[in-house]
Tab-separated table of C-alpha atoms in Angstrom:
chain	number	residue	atom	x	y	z
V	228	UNK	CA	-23.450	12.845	7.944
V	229	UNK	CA	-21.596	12.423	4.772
V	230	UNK	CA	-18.181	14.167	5.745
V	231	UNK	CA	-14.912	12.340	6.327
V	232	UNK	CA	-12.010	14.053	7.712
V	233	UNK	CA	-8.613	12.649	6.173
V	234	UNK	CA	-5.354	13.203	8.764
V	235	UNK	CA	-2.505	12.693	6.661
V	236	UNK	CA	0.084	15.987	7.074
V	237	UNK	CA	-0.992	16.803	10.637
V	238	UNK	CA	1.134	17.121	13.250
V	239	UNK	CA	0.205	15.046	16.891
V	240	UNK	CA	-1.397	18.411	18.106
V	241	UNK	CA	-2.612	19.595	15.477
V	242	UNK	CA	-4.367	16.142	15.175
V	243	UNK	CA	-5.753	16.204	18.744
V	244	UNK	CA	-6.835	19.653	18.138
V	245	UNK	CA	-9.105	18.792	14.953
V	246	UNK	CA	-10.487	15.743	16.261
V	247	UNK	CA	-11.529	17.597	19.230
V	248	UNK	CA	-13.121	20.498	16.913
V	249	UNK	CA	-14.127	18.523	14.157
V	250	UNK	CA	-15.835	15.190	16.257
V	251	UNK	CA	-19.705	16.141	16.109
V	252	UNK	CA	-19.706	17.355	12.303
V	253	UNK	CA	-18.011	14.831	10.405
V	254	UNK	CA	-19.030	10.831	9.820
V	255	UNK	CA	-15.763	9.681	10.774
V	256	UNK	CA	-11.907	9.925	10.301
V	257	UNK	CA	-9.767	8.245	7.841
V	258	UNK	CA	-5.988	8.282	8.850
V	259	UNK	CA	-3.119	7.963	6.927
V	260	UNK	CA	-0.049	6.226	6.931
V	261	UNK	CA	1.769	9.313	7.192
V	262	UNK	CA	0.174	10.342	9.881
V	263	UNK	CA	0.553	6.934	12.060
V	264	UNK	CA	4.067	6.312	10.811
V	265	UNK	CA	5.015	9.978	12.304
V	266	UNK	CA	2.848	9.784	14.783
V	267	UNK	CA	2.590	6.746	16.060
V	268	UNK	CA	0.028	3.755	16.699
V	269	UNK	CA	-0.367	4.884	20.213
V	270	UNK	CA	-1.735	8.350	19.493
V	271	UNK	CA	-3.740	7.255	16.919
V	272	UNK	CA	-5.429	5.118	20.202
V	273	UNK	CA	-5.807	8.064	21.866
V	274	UNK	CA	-7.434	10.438	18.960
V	275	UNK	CA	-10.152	7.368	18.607
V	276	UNK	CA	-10.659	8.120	22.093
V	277	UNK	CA	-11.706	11.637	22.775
V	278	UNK	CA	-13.986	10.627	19.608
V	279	UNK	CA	-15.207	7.369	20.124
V	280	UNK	CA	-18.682	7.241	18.356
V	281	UNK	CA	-16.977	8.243	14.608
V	282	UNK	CA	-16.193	5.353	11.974
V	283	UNK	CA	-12.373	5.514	12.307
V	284	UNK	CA	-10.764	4.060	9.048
V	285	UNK	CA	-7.097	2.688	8.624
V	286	UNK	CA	-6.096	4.389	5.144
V	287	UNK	CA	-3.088	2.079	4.500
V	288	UNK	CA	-4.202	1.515	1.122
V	289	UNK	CA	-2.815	-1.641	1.734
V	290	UNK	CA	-1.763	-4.284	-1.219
V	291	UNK	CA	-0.144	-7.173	-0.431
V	292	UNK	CA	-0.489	-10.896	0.376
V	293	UNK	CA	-2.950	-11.664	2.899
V	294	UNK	CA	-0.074	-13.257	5.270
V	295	UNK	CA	1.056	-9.506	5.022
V	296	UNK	CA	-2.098	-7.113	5.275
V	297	UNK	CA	-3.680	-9.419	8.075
V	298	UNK	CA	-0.450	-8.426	10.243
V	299	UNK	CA	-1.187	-4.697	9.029
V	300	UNK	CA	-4.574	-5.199	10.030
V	301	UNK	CA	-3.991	-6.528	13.689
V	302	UNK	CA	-1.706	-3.476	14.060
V	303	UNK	CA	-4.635	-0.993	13.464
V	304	UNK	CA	-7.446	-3.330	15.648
V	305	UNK	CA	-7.082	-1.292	18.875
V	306	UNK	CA	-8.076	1.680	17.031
V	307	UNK	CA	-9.296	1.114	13.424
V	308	UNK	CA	-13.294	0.476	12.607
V	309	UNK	CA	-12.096	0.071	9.079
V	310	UNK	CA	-9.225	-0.663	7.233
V	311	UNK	CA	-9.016	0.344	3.027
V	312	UNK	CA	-7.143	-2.225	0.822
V	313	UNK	CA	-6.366	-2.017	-3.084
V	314	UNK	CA	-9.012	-4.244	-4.875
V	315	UNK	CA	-6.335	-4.541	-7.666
V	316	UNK	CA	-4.903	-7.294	-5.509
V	317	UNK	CA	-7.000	-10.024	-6.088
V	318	UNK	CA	-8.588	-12.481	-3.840
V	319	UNK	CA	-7.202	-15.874	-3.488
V	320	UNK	CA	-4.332	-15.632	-1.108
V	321	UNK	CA	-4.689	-11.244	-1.141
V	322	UNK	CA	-7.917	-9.971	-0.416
V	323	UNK	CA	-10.125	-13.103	0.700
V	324	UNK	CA	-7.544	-13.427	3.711
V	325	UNK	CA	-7.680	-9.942	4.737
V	326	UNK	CA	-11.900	-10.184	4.415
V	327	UNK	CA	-11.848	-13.163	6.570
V	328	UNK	CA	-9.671	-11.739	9.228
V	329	UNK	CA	-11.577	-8.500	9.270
V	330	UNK	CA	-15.060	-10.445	9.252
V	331	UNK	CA	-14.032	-12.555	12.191
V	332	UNK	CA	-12.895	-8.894	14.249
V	333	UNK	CA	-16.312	-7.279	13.387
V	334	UNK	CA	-14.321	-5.079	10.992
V	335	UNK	CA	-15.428	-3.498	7.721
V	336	UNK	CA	-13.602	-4.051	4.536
V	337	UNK	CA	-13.208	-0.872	2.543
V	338	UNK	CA	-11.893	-1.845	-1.278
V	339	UNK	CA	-10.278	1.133	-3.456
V	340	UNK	CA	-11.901	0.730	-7.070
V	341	UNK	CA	-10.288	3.635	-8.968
V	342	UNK	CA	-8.076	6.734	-7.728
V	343	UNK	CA	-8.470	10.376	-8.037
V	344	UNK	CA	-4.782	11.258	-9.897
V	345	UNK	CA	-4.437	11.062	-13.806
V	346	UNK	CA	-2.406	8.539	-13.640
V	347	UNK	CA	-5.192	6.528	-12.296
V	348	UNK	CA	-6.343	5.905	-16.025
V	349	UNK	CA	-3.160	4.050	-16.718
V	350	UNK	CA	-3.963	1.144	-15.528
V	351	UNK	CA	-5.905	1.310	-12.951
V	352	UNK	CA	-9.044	2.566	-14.443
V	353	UNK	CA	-8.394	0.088	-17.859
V	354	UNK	CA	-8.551	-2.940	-15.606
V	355	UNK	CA	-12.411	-2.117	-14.597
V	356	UNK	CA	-14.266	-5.399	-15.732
V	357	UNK	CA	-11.498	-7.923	-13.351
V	358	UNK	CA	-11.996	-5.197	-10.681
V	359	UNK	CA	-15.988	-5.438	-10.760
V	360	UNK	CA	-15.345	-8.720	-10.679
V	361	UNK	CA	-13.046	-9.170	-6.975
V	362	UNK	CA	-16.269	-6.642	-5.656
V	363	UNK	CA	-18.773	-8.900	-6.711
V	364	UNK	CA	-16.927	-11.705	-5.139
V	365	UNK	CA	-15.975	-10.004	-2.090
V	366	UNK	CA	-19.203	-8.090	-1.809
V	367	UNK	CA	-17.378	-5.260	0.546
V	368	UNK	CA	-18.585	-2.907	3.346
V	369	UNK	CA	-17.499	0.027	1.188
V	370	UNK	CA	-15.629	1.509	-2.034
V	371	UNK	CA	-13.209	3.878	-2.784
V	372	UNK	CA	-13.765	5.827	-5.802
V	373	UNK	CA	-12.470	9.203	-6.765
V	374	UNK	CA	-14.392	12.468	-6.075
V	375	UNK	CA	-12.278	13.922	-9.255
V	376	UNK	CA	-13.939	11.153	-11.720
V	377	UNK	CA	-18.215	11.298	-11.198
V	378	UNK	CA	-18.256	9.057	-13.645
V	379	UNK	CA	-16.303	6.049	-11.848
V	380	UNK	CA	-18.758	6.854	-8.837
V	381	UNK	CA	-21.559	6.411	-11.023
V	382	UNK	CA	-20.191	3.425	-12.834
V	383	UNK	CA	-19.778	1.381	-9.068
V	384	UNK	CA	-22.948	2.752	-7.736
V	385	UNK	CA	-24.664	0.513	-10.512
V	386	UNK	CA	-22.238	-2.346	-10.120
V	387	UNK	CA	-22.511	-2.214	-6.300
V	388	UNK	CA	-25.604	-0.770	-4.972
V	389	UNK	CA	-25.018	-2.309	-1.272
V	390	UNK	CA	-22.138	-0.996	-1.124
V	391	UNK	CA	-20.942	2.662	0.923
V	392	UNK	CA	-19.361	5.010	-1.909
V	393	UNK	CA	-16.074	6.835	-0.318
V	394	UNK	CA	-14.964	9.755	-2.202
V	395	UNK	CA	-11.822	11.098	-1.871
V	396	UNK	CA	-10.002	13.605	-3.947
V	397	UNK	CA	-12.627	16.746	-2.661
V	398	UNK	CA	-10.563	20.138	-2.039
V	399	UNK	CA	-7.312	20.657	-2.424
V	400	UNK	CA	-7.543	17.456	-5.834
V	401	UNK	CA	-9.834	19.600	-7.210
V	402	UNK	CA	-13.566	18.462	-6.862
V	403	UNK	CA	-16.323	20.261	-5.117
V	404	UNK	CA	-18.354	19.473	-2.198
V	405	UNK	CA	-21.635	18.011	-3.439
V	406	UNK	CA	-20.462	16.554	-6.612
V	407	UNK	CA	-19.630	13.061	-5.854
V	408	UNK	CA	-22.705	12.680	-3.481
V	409	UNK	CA	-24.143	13.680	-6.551
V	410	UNK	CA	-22.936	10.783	-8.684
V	411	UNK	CA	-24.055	8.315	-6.070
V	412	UNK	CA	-21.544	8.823	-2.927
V	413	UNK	CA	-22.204	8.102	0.391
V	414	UNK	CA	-19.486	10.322	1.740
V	415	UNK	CA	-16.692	12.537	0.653
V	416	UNK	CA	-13.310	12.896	2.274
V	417	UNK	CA	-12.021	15.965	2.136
V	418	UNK	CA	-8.355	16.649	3.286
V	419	UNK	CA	-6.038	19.628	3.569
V	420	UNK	CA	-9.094	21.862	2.572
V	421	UNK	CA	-10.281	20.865	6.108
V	422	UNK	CA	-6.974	20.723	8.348
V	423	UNK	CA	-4.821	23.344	7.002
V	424	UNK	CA	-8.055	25.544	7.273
V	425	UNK	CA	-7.092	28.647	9.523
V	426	UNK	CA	-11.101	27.419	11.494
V	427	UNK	CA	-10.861	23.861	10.896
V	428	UNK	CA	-14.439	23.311	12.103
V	429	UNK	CA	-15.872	26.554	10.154
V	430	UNK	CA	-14.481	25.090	6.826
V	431	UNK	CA	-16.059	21.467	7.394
V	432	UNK	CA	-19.169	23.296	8.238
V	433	UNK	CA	-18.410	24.976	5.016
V	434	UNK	CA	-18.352	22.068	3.318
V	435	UNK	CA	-21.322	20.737	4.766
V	436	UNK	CA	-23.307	23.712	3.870
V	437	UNK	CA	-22.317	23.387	0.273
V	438	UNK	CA	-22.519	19.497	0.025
V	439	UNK	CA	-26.257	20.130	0.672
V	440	UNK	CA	-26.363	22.785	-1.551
V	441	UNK	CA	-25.118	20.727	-4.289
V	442	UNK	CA	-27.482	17.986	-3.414
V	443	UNK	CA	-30.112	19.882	-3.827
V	444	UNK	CA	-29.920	21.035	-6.865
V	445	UNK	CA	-28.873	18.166	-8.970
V	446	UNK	CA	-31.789	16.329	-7.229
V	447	UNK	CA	-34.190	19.071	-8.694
V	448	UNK	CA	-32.320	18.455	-11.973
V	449	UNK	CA	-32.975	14.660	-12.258
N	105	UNK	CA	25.185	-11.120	-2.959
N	106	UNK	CA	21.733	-12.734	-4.451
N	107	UNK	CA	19.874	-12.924	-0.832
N	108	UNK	CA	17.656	-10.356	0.977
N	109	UNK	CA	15.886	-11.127	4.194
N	110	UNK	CA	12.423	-9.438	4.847
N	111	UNK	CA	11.857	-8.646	8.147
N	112	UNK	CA	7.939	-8.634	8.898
N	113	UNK	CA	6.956	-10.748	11.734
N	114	UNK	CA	9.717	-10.369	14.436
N	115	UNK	CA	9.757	-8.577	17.249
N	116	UNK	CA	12.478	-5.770	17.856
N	117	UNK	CA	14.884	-8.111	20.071
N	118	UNK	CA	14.780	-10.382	17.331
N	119	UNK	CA	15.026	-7.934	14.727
N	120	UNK	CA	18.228	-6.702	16.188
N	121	UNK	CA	19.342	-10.325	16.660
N	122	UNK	CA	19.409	-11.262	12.857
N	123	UNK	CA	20.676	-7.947	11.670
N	124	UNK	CA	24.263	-8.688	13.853
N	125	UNK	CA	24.027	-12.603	12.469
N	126	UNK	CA	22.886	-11.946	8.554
N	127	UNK	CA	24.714	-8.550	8.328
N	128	UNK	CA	27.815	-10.575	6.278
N	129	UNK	CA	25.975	-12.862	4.411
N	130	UNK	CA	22.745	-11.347	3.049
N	131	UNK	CA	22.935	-7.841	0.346
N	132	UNK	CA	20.226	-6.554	2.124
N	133	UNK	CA	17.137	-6.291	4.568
N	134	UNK	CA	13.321	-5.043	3.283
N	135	UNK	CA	11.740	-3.950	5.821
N	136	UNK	CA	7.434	-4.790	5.982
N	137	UNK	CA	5.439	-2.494	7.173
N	138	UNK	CA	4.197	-4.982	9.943
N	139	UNK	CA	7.232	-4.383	11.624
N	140	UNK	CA	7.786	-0.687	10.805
N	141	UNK	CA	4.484	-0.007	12.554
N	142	UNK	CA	4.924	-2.516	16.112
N	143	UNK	CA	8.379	-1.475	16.371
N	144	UNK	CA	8.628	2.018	15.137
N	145	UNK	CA	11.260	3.837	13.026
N	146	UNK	CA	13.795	4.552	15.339
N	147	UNK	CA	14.631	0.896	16.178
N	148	UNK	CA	14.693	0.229	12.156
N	149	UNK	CA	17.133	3.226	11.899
N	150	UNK	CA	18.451	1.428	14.746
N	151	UNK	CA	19.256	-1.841	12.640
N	152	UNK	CA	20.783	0.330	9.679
N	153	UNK	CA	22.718	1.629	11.962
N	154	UNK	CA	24.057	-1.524	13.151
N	155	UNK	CA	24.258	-3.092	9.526
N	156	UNK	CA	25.372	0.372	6.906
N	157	UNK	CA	26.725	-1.104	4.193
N	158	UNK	CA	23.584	-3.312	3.112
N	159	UNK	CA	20.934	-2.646	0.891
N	160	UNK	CA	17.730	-1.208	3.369
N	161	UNK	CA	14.281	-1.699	1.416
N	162	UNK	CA	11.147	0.277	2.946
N	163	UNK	CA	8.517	-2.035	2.077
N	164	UNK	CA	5.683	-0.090	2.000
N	165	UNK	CA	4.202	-1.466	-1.303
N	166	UNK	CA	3.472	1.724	-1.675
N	167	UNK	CA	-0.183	2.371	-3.558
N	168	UNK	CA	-1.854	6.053	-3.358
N	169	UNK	CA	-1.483	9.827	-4.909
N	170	UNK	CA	1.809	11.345	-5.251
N	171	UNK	CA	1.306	13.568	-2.308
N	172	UNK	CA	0.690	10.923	-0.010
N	173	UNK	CA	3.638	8.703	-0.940
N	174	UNK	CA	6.093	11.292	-0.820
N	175	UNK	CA	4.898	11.983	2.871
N	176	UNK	CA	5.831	8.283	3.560
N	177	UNK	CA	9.015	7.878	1.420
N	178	UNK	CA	9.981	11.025	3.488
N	179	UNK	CA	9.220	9.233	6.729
N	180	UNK	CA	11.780	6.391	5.602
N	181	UNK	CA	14.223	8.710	4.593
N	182	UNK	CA	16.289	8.296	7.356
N	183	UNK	CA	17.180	4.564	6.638
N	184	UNK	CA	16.140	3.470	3.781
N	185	UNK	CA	17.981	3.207	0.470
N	186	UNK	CA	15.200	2.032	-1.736
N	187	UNK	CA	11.415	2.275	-1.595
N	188	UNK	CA	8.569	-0.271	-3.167
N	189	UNK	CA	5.732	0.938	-4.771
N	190	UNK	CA	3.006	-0.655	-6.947
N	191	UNK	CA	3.506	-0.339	-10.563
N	192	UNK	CA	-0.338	-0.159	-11.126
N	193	UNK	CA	-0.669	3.561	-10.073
N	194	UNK	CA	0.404	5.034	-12.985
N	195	UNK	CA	2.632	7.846	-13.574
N	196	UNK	CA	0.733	11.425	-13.392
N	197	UNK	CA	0.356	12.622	-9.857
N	198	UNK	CA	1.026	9.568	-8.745
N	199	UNK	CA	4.615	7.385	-9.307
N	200	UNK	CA	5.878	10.421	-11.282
N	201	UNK	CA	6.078	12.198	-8.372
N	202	UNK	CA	7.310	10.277	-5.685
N	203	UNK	CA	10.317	9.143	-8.942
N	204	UNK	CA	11.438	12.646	-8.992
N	205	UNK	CA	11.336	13.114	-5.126
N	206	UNK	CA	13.235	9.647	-4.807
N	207	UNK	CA	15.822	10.442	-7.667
N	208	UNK	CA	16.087	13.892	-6.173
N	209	UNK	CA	17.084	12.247	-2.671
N	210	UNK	CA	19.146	9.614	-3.895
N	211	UNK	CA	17.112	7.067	-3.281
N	212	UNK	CA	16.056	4.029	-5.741
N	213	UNK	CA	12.437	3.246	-6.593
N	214	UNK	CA	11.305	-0.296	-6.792
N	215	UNK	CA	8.369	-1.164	-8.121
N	216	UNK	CA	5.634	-3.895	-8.027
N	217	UNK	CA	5.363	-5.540	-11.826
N	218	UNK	CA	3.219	-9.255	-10.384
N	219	UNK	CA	2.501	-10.748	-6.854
N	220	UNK	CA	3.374	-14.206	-5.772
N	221	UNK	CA	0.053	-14.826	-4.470
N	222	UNK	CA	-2.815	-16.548	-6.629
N	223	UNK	CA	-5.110	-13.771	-6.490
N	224	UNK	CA	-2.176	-12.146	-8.630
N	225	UNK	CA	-4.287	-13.320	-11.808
N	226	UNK	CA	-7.319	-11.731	-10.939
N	227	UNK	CA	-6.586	-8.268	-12.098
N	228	UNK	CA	-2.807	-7.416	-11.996
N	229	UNK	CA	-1.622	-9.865	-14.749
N	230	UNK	CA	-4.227	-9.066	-16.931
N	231	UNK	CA	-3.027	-5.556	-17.004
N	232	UNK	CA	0.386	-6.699	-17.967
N	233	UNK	CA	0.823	-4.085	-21.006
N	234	UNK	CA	-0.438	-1.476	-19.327
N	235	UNK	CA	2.185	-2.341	-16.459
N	236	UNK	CA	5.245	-2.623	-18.454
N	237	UNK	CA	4.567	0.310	-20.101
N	238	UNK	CA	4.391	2.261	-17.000
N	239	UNK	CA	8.084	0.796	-16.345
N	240	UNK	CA	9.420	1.565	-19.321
N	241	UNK	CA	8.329	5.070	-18.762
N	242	UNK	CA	9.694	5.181	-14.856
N	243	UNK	CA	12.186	3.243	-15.611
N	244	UNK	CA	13.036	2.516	-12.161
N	245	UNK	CA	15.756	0.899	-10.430
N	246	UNK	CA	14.151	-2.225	-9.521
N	247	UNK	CA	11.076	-4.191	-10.328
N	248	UNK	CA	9.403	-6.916	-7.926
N	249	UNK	CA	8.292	-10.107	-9.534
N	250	UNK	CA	7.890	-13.563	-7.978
N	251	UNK	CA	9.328	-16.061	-7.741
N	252	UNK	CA	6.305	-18.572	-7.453
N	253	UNK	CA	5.682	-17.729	-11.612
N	254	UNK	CA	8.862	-17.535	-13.147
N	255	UNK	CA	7.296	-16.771	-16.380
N	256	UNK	CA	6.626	-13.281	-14.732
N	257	UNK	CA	10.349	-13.172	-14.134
N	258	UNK	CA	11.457	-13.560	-17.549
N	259	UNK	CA	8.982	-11.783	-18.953
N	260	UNK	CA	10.116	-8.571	-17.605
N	261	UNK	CA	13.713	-9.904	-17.467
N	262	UNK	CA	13.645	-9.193	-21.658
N	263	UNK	CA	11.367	-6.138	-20.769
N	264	UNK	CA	13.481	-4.362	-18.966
N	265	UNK	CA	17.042	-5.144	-18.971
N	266	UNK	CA	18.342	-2.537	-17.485
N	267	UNK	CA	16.530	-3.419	-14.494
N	268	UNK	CA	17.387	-5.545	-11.240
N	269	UNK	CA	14.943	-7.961	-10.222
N	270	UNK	CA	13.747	-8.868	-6.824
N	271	UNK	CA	11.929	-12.172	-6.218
N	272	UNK	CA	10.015	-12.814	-3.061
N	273	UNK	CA	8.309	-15.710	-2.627
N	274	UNK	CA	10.998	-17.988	-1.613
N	275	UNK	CA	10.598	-20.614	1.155
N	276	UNK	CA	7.135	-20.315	3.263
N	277	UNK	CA	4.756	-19.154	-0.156
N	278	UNK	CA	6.844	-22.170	-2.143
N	279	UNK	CA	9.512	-21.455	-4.606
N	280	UNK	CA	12.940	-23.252	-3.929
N	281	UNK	CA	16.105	-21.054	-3.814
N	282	UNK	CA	17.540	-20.361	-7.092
N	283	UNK	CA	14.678	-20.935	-8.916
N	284	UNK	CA	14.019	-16.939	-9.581
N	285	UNK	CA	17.709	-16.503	-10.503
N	286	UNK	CA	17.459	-18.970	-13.040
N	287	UNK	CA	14.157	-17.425	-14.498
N	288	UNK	CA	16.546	-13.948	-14.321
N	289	UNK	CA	15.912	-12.429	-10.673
N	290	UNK	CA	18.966	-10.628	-8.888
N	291	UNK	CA	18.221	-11.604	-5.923
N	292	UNK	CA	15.516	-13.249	-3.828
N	293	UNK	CA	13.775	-12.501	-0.555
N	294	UNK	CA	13.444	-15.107	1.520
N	295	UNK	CA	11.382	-14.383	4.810
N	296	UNK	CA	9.923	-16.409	7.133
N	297	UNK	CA	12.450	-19.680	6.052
N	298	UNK	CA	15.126	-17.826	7.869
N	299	UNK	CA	14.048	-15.370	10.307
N	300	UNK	CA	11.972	-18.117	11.605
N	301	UNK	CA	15.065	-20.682	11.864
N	302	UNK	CA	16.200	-21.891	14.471
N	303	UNK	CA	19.456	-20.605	13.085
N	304	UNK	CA	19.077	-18.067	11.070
N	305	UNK	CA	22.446	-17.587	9.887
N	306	UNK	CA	22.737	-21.109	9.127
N	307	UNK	CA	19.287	-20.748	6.764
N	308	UNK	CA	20.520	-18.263	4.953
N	309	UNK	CA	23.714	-19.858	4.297
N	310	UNK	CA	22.400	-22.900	3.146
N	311	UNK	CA	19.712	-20.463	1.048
N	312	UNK	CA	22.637	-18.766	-0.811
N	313	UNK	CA	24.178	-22.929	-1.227
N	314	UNK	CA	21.108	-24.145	-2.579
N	315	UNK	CA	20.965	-20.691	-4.782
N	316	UNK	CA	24.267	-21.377	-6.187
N	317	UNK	CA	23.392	-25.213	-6.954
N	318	UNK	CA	20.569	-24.806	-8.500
N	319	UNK	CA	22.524	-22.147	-10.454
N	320	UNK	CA	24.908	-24.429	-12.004
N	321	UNK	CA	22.304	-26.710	-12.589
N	322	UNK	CA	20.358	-24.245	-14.775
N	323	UNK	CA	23.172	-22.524	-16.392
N	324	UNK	CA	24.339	-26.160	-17.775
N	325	UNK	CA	20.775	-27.052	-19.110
N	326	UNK	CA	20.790	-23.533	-20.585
């Protein structure tokens, strides 16, 4: 499946109703710190519960030293198959500690590569070359790059071709289903288009239904 | 007062501990997400509680869209006076918003200008420019730069003036108190050396002793 449900603004029911309505449609989950801070680690446990088989990420976006993000990291274990971290930050003391850590747990590492809001191009996105370079080195499970900018998708799907493409930014950001699994995606992650649905489950079916759509015809275009 | 004490790896009996014995002689506490998420927000509201008058840092190193940070800088709202996030988001729909909803609250923005880790070089002090001029656009209350490169210090010590300084990086990652305040910090966060002390109260005092030496010492070479 390439759908992934983000919980950021949900409240604890509204969370356990979702995962319960949304657990045989969608890849996986990624949840926010939001979410966990309001929430709390403990219901978080039990969401991955009722929903066991799903990739469950830990969207911390985190970026800091390694001493730092491995503690993060150990907090989200019980409950996290993944955890995203900022590939801005480097390896040597940053990132090659957290990728260690998460290696020896059987974790994946999930790097962010670019970001879906304008300000993105500010820095972020003018710093491309030294980011290819800590993927190369790090050689991730997966990438973050924004549904909102094909072109950034495209640009890491050439750079990275083992790597899983996440795409958020689908929905309420502004891109459509379809159009970052067009640039080379493995999965979007769609957000508030998806939980503050009235039918939660009819709009990820929704989304589904035009993600294929999509896929189909810019696959009889190329 | 030139001293903060992060609080990252303790649990909430110490926490509680070195709040009543630092409360006098620190200007403040940052608070690591670590410890936000084992010990939850009501004990850190807690430790305000028990400690007002200081400076309370949500360490978050904040580092997504503007949406999403608000949610968190709301979910430290209710005892924190300042908030870190990562210079290298940019501005549009991303530290532009969660600026206004911090200046709107009262709150002060901190935010992320170098790393003390090696891994800093990789990407985030190659973007430098591109960094600076997203403070000089923000221009935020406070800008983190370590104190293991005091280069980085006084580099944005003559970019922005106006700003205060917070160096962490002192004790356990290497830099010897005072060393940032010489190289133009405001204050330095010192971690593990003290909340790991036997005595914490006595570290920190002889932190702030060794701060003021090596103060005089640099102000007479100056």
């Amino acid at each position: 499946m390439t759908l992934i449900v983000a919980l950021d603004r949900v409240s604890p029911g509204e969370a356990e109703q979702l995962v319960a309505d949304l657990c045989d449609v969608v890849e996986g989950f990624k949840v926010g710190l939001p979410f966990v801070l309001s929430a709390g680690v403990r219901l978080v446990e039990k969401l991955r519960g009722a929903c066991p088989s799903r990739l469950w990420i830990a969207d911390y976006k985190l970026a800091d030293i390694g001493y730092i993000m491995r503690l993060v990291a150990e907090e989200a274990a019980s409950w996290a198959d993944a955890v995203i971290a900022h590939s801005f930050i480097g390896v040597d003391g940053g990132l090659g500690e957290l990728a260690e850590h998460l290696a020896r747990e059987g974790k994946k590492l999930i790097l962010v590569v670019s970001m879906s809001h304008p300000g993105s191009r500010d820095v972020y996105d003018r710093a491309t070359p030294y980011i290819a370079a800590v993927v190369e080195r790090l050689r991730p499970w997966g990438l973050v790059a924004p549904a909102t900018r094909p072109e950034m998708i495209a640009l890491y799907r050439r750079k990275a071709p083992w790597a899983k493409i996440l795409a958020p930014g689908v929905g309420a950001q502004g891109a459509e289903p379809g159009e970052a699994l067009c640039a080379g995606a493995d999965y979007e992650i769609i957000g508030r288009q998806v939980t503050g649905a009235p039918e939660p489950r009819a709009a990820a079916l929704l989304a589904r239904r035009r993600q294929e759509e999509r896929l189909r015809l810019c696959r009889a275009q190329s």
